[in-house]
Short mmCIF file of C-alpha atoms in Angstrom, two decimals:
data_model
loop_
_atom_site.label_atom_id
_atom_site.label_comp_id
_atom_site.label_asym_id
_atom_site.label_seq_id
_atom_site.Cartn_x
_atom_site.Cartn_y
_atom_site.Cartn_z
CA UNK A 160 65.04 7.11 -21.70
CA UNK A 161 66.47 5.60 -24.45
CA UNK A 162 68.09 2.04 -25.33
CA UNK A 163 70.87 1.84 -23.21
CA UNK A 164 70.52 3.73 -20.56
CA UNK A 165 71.01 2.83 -17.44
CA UNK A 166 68.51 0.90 -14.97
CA UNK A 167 66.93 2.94 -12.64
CA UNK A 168 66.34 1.39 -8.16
CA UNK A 169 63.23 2.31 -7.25
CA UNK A 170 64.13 3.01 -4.05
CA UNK A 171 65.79 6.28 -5.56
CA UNK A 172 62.94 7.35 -6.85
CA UNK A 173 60.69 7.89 -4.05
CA UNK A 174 60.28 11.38 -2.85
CA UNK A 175 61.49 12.98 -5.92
CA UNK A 176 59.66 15.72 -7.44
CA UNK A 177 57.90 15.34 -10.85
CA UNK A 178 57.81 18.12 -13.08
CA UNK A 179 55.82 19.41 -16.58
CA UNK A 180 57.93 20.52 -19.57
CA UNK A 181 57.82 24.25 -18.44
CA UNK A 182 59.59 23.41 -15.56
CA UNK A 183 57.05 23.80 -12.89
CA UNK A 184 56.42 21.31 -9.89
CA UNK A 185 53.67 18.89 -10.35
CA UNK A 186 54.31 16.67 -6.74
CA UNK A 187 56.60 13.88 -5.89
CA UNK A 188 56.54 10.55 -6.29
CA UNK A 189 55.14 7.90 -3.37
CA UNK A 190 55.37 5.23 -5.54
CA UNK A 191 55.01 2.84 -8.61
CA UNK A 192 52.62 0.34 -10.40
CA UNK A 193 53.17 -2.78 -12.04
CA UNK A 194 51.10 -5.19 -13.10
CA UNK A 195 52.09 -9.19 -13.14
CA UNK A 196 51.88 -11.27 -16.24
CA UNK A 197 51.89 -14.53 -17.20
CA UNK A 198 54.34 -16.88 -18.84
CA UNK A 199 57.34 -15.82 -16.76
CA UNK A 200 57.25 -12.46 -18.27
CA UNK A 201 58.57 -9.32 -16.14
CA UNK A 202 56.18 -7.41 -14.50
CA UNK A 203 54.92 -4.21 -16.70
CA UNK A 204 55.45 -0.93 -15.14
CA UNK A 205 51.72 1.49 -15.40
CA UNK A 206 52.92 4.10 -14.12
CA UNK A 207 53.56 6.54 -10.98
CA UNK A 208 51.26 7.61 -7.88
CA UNK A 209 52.36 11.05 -7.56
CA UNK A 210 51.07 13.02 -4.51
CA UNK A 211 50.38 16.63 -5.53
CA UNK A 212 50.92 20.07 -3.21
CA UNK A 213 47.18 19.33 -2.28
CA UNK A 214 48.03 15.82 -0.96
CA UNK A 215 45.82 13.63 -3.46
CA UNK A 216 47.90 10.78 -4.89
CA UNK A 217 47.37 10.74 -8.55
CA UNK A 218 48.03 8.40 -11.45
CA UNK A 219 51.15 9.16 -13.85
CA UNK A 220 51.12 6.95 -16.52
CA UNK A 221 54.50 5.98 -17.15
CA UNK A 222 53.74 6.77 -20.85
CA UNK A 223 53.59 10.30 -19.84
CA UNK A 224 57.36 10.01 -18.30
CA UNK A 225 59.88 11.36 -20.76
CA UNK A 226 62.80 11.41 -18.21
CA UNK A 227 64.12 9.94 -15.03
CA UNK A 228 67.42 11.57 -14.19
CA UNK A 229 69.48 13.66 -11.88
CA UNK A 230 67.05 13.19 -9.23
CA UNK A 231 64.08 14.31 -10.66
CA UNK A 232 61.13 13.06 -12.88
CA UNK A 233 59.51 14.53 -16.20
CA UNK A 234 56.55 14.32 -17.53
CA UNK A 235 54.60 16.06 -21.00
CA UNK A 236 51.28 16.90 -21.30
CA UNK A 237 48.38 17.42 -19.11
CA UNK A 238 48.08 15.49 -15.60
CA UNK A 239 45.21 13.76 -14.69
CA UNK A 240 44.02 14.94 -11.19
CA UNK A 241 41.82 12.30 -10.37
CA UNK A 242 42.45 10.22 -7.38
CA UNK A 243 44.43 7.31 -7.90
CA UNK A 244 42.87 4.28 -6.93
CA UNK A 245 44.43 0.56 -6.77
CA UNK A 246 42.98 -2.21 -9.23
CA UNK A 247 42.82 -5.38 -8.13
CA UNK A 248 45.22 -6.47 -10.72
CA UNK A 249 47.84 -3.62 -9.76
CA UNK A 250 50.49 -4.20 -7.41
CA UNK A 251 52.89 -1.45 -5.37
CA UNK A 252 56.29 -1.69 -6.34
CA UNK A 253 57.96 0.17 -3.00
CA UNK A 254 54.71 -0.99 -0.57
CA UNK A 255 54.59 -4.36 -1.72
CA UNK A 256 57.56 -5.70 -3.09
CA UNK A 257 60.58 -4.22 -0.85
CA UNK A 258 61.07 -6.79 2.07
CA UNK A 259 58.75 -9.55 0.41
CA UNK A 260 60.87 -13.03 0.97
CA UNK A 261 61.09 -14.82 -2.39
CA UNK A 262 62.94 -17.62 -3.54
CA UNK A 263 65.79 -18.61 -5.77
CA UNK A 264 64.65 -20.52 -8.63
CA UNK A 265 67.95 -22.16 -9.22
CA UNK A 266 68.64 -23.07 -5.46
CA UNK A 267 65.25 -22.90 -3.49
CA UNK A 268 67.29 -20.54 -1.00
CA UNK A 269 65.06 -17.56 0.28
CA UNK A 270 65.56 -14.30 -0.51
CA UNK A 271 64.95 -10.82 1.00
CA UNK A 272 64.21 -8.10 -1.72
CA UNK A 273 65.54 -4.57 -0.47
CA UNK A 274 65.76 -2.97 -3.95
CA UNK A 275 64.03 -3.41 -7.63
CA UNK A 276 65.26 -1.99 -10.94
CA UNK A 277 63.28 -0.81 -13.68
CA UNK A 278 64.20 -0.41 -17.31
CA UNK A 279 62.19 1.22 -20.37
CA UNK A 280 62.13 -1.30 -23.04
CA UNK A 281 64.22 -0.27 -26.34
CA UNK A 282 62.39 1.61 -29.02
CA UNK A 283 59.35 1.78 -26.66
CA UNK A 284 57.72 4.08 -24.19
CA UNK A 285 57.03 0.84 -22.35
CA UNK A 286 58.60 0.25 -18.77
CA UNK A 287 59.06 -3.25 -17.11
CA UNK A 288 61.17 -4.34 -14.15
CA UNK A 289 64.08 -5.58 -15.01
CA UNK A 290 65.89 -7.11 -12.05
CA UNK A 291 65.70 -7.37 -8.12
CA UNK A 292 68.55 -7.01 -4.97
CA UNK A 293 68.05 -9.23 -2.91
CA UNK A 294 69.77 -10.25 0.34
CA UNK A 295 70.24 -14.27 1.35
CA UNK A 296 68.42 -15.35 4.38
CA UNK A 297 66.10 -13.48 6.48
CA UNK A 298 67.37 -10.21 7.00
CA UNK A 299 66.21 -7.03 6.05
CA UNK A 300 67.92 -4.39 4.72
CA UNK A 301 69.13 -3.18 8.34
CA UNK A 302 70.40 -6.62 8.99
CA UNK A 303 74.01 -7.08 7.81
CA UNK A 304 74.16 -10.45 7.58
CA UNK A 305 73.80 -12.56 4.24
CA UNK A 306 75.05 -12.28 0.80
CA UNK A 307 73.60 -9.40 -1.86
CA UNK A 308 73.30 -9.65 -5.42
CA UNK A 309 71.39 -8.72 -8.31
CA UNK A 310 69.13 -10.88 -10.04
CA UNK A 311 67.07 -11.22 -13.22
CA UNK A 312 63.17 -11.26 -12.78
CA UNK A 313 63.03 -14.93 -13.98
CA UNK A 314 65.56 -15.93 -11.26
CA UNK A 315 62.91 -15.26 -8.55
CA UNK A 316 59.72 -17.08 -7.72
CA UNK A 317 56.90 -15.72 -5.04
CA UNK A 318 55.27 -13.10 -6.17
CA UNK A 319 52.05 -14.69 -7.05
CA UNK A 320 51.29 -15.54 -3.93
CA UNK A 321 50.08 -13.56 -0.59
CA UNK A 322 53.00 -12.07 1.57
CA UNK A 323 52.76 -13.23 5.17
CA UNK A 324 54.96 -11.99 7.79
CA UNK A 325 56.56 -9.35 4.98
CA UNK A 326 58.95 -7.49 6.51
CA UNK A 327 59.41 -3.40 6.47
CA UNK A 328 62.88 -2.71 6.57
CA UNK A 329 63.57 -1.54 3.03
CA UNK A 330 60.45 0.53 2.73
CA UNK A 331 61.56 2.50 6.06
CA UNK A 332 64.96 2.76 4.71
CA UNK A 333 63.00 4.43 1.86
CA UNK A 334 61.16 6.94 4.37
CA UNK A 335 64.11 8.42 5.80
CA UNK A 336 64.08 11.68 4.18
CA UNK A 337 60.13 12.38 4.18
CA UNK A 338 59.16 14.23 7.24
CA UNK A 339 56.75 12.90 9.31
CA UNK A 340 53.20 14.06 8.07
CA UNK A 341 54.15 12.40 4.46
CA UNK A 342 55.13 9.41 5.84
CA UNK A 343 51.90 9.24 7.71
CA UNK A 344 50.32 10.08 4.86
CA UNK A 345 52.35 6.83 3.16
CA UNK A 346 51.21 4.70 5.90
CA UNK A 347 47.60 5.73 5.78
CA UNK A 348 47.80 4.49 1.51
CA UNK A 349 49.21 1.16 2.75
CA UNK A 350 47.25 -1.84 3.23
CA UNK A 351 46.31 -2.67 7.33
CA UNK A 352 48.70 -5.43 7.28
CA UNK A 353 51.24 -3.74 5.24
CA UNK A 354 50.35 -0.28 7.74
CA UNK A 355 51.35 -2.83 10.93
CA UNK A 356 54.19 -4.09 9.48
CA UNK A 357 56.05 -0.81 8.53
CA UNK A 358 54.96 0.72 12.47
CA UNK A 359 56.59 -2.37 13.95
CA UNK A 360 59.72 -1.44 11.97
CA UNK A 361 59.54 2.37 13.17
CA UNK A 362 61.65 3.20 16.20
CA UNK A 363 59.33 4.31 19.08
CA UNK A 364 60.15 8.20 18.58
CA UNK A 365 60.04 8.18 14.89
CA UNK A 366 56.24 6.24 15.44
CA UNK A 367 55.43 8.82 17.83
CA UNK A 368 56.08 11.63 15.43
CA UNK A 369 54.05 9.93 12.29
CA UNK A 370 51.24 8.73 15.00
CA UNK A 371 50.91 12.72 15.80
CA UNK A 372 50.17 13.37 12.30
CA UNK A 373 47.50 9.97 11.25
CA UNK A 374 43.69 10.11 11.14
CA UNK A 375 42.25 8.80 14.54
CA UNK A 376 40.99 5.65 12.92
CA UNK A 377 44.80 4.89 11.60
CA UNK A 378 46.14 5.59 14.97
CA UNK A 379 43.62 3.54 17.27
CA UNK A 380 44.01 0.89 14.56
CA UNK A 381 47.77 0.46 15.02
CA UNK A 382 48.24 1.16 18.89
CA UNK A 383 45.99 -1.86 18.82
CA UNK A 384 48.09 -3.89 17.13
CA UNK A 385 51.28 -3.10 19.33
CA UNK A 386 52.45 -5.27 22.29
CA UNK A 387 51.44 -3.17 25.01
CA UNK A 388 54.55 -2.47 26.78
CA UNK A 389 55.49 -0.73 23.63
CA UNK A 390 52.37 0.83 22.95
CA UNK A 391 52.96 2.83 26.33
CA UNK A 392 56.66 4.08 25.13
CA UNK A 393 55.28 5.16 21.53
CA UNK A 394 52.25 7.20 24.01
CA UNK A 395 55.64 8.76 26.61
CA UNK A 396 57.41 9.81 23.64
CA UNK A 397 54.22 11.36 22.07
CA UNK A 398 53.52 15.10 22.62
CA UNK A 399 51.16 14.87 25.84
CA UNK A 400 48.16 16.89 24.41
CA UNK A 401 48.01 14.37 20.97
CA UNK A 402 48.62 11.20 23.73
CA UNK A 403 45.54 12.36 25.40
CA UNK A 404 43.79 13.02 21.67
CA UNK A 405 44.78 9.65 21.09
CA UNK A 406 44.00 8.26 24.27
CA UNK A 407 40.50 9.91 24.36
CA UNK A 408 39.64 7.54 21.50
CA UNK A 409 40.29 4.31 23.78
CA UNK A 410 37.52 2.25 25.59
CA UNK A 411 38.37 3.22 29.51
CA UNK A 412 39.84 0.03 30.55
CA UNK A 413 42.36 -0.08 27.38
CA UNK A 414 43.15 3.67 28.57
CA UNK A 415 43.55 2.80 32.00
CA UNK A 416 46.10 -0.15 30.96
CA UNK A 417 48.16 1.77 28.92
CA UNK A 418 48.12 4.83 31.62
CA UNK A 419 49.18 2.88 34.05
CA UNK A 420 52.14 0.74 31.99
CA UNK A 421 53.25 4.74 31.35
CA UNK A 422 56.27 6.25 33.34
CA UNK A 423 54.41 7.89 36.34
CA UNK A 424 55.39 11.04 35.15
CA UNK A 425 54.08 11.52 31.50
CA UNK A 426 50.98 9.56 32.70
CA UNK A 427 50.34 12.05 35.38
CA UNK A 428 50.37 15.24 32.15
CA UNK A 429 47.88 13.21 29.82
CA UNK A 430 45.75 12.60 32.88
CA UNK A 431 45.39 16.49 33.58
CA UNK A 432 44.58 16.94 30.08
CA UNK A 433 42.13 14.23 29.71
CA UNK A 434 40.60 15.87 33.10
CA UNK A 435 39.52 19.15 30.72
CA UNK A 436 36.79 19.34 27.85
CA UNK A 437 38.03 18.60 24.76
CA UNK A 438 37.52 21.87 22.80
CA UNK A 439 38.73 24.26 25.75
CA UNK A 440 42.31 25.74 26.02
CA UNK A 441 43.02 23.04 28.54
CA UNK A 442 41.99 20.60 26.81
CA UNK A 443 43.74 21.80 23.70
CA UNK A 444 47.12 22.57 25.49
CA UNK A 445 50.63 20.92 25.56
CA UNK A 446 51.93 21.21 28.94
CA UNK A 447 55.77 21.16 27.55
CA UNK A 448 56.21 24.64 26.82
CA UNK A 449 59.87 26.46 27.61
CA UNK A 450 59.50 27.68 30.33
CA UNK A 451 62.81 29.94 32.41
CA UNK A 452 63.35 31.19 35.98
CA UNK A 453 63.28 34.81 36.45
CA UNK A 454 67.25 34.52 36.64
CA UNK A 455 67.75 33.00 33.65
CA UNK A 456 69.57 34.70 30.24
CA UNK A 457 69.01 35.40 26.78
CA UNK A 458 71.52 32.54 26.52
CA UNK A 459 69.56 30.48 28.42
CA UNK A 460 66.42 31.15 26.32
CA UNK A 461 68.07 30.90 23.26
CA UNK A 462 69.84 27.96 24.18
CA UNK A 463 66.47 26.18 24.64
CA UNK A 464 64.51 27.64 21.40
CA UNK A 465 67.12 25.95 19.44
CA UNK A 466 66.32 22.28 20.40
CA UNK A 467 65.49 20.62 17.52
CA UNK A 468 62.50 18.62 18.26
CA UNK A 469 60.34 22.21 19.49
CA UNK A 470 57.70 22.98 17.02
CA UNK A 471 58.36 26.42 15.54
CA UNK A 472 55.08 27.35 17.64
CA UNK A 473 56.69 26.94 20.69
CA UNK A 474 59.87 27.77 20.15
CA UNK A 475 58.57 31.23 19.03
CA UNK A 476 58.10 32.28 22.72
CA UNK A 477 59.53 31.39 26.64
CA UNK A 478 57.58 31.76 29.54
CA UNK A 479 58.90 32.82 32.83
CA UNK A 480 57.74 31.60 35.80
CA UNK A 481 58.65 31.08 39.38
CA UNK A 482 60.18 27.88 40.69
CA UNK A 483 58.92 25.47 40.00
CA UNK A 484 59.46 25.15 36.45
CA UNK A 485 57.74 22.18 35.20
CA UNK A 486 53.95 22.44 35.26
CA UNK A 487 51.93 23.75 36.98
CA UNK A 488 55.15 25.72 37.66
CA UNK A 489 54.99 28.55 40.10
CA UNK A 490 53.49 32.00 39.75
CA UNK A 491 52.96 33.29 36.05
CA UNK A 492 55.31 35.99 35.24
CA UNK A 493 54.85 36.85 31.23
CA UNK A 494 56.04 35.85 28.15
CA UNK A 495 59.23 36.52 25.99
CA UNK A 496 59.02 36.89 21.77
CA UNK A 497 61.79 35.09 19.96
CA UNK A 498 62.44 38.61 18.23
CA UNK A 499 62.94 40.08 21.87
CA UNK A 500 65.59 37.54 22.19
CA UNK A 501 67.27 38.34 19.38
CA UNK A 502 67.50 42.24 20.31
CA UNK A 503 68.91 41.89 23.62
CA UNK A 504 72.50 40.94 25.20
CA UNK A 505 73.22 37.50 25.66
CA UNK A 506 73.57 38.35 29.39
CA UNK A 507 70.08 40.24 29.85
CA UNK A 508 68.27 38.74 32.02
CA UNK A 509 64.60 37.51 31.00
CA UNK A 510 62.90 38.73 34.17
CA UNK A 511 63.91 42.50 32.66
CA UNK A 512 62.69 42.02 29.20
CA UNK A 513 58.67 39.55 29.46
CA UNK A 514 56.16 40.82 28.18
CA UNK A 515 53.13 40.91 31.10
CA UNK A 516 50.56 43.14 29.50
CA UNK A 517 48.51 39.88 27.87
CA UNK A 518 46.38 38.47 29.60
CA UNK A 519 46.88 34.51 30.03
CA UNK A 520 43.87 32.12 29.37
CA UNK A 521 42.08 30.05 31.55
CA UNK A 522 41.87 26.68 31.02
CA UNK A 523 37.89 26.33 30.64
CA UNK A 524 38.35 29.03 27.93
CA UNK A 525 36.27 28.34 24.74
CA UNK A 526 37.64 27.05 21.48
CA UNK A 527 36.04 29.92 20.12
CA UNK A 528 37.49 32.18 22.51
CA UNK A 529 41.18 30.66 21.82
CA UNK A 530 40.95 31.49 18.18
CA UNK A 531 39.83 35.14 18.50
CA UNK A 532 42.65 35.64 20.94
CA UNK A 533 45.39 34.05 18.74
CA UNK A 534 44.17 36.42 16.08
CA UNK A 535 43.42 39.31 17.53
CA UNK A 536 47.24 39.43 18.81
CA UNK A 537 48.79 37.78 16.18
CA UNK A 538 50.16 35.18 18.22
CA UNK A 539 51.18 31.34 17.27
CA UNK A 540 50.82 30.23 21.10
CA UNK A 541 49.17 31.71 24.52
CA UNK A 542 49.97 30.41 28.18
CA UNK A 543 47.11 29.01 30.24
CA UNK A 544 47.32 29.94 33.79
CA UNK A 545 45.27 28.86 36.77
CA UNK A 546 43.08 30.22 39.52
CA UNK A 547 46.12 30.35 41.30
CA UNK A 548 48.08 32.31 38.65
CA UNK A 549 50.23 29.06 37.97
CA UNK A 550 51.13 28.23 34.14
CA UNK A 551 49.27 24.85 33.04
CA UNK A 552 50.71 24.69 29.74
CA UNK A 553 50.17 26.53 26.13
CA UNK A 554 48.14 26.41 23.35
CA UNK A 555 49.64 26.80 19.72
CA UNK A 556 48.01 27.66 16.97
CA UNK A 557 48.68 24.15 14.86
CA UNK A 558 46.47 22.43 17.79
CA UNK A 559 43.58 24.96 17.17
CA UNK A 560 43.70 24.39 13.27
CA UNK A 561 43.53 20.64 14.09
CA UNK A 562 40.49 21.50 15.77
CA UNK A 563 38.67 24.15 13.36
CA UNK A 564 39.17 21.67 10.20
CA UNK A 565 36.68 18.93 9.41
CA UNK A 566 37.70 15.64 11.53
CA UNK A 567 38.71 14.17 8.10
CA UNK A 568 40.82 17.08 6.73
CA UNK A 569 44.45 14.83 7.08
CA UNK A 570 42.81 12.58 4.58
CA UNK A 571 41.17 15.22 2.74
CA UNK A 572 42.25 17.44 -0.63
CA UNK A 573 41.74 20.82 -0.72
CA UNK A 574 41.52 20.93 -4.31
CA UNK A 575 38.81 22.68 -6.08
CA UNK A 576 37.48 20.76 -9.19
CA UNK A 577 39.09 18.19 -10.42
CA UNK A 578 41.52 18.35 -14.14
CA UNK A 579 39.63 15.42 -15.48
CA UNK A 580 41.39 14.14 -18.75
CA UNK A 581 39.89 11.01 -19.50
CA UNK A 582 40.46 7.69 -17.70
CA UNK A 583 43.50 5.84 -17.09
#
């Protein structure tokens, strides 16, 4: 950028994608990294942490940056792959500094940051922050209260020292667009406190969703740290198979608590899969599938494929059963394909068009046994049925894959070697 250009908010650069000069997608950007100096002087900007398609978070120096515009980020010459890791003298622009309370200089009045601009220095490839938004009083940057204006770096004072009780509101605002597996994997680069701080902020679904797709250690570690009233709501709102993953992890009487603080319900489906081995079909199973009467339509079934918050795994398939229709519903009847759907009249009934000639798993069925089954018929989900012939629930193929990977494969880069260009 050159002298004169407009400043750039951080908070409008994270997510967007970072490209070389042949056009090609390197990864997006998670965030930035400044260092403090002394004497007053505005923080210097390092560079970028850019997660890559693989998932590692890498180190763009912002010396490599030769454009910031229209939503997008370029950079020249060859990317470092190695993973980034913080110094001690380093600081995270959008994971520490959104929501830190400072203080005026000229009035002593505190100060919410929600925003911070950066600027590249005239004449020079060097970057600095230039300026801060910042709210009056204690509100965030949901709060509507308080007076917002712009500031100059030297107008502020608290950085220096540790944040206590920082607030999250800015840096959710900032995770509104990224769907839930990169903001877990945002959450699991965050400091503990920093990590407990932005989950308090989360609404109970949204928590739910990013809990769903954390390492165990990251999602023991902040259910612990939630009142447990709310802790229960966040496990309700939960899919039941990765409440009972989760759950599972739990000494018994913490379990047992937060079971019993559940509504009766939802406790009573992440009991009956806690009852089954973990690496069986019951034990891998969600026990929400869609799931139709005999008498309903094609416009029924399509109806309830297009909710928004089914998976594509199981909104690839309905499953007819007898009354009743929440599980263990009635007797088994078959399955019907999405593409089945989509061939017949709206006013076909389901009954005339399921598909009976598979055979439904058992819950004690193998992992092993799971797997071959989804493969050998191509499916993305199978029923499990009872001795009785009553459905249980389904398994989809995303639950087996969490299963078949290594136990640390969300924090985990499937790269092969690494581009290694010399240090930072």
């Amino acid at each position: 950028m050159a002298a004169g250009t407009p400043r750039v908010f951080v908070s409008h650069l994270s997510g967007v994608p970072v490209f070389d000069p042949n056009g090609d997608q390197v990864g997006r950007v998670r965030d930035l990294v400044a260092m403090l100096r002394v004497g007053g002087k505005p923080p210097r900007l390092l560079g970028m942490v850019v997660e890559v398609v693989s998932r590692r978070r890498i180190f763009l120096p912002m010396t490599r940056v030769t454009g910031v515009e229209s939503g997008q980020v370029i950079t020249t010459g060859v990317v470092n792959m190695r993973r980034f890791e913080q110094r001690p003298t380093e600081r995270l622009v959008l994971g520490e500094f959104l929501d830190r309370r400072v203080r005026l200089v000229e009035t002593d009045e505190e100060v919410t940051v929600l925003d911070v601009a950066i600027q590249q220095l005239p004449a020079r490839r060097d970057w600095e922050i230039d300026k801060f938004f910042v709210r009056k009083g204690r509100g965030g940057a949901l709060r509507r209260k308080g007076e917002t204006l712009t500031v100059e770096w030297s107008a502020v004072s608290g950085f220096s020292l540790e944040e206590h009780g920082q607030g999250a509101e800015s840096l959710v605002a900032t995770f509104e667009r990224l769907r839930p597996t990169d903001v877990a994997n945002a959450l699991h680069h965050l400091t503990p406190k920093r990590r407990a701080e932005v989950a308090a902020a989360l609404d109970d679904d949204r928590l739910a969703d990013v809990l769903e797709e954390l390492p165990g250690d990251d999602q023991v570690e902040i259910l612990g740290k939630l009142e447990e009233d709310r802790a229960a709501d966040v496990l309700e709102a939960m899919d039941p198979d990765d409440a009972a993953d989760l759950l599972s992890e739990l000494p018994e009487a913490d379990k047992e608590r937060l079971l019993a603080l559940m509504r009766p319900d939802d406790a009573a489906d992440v009991r009956r899969l806690l009852s089954y081995e973990e690496r069986t079909a019951g034990g891998l199973m969600t026990t929400e599938p869609i799931i139709l009467r005999p008498d309903a339509t094609v416009a029924d079934a399509l109806a309830r494929v297009r909710q928004q918050d089914l998976s594509p795994a199981l909104a690839a398939q309905v499953y007819v059963c007898r009354s009743p229709d929440e599980t263990p519903t009635g007797r088994y009847l078959g399955t019907v394909h999405f593409q089945r759907l989509l061939r017949d009249p709206p006013y076909t009934l389901v009954s005339s068009i399921v598909d009976s000639d598979l055979v439904p798993l058992s819950p004690e069925t193998p992992l092993t046994a799971v797997t071959s089954y989804l493969a050998a018929y191509n499916m993305v989900s199978v029923p499990v049925v009872d001795e009785s012939g009553s459905l249980l629930g389904a398994v989809t193929v995303d639950d087996v894959l969490d299963h078949l990977l290594p136990e640390d494969w969300r924090e985990t880069d499937f790269l092969g070697e690494e581009e290694i260009t010399g240090g930072r």
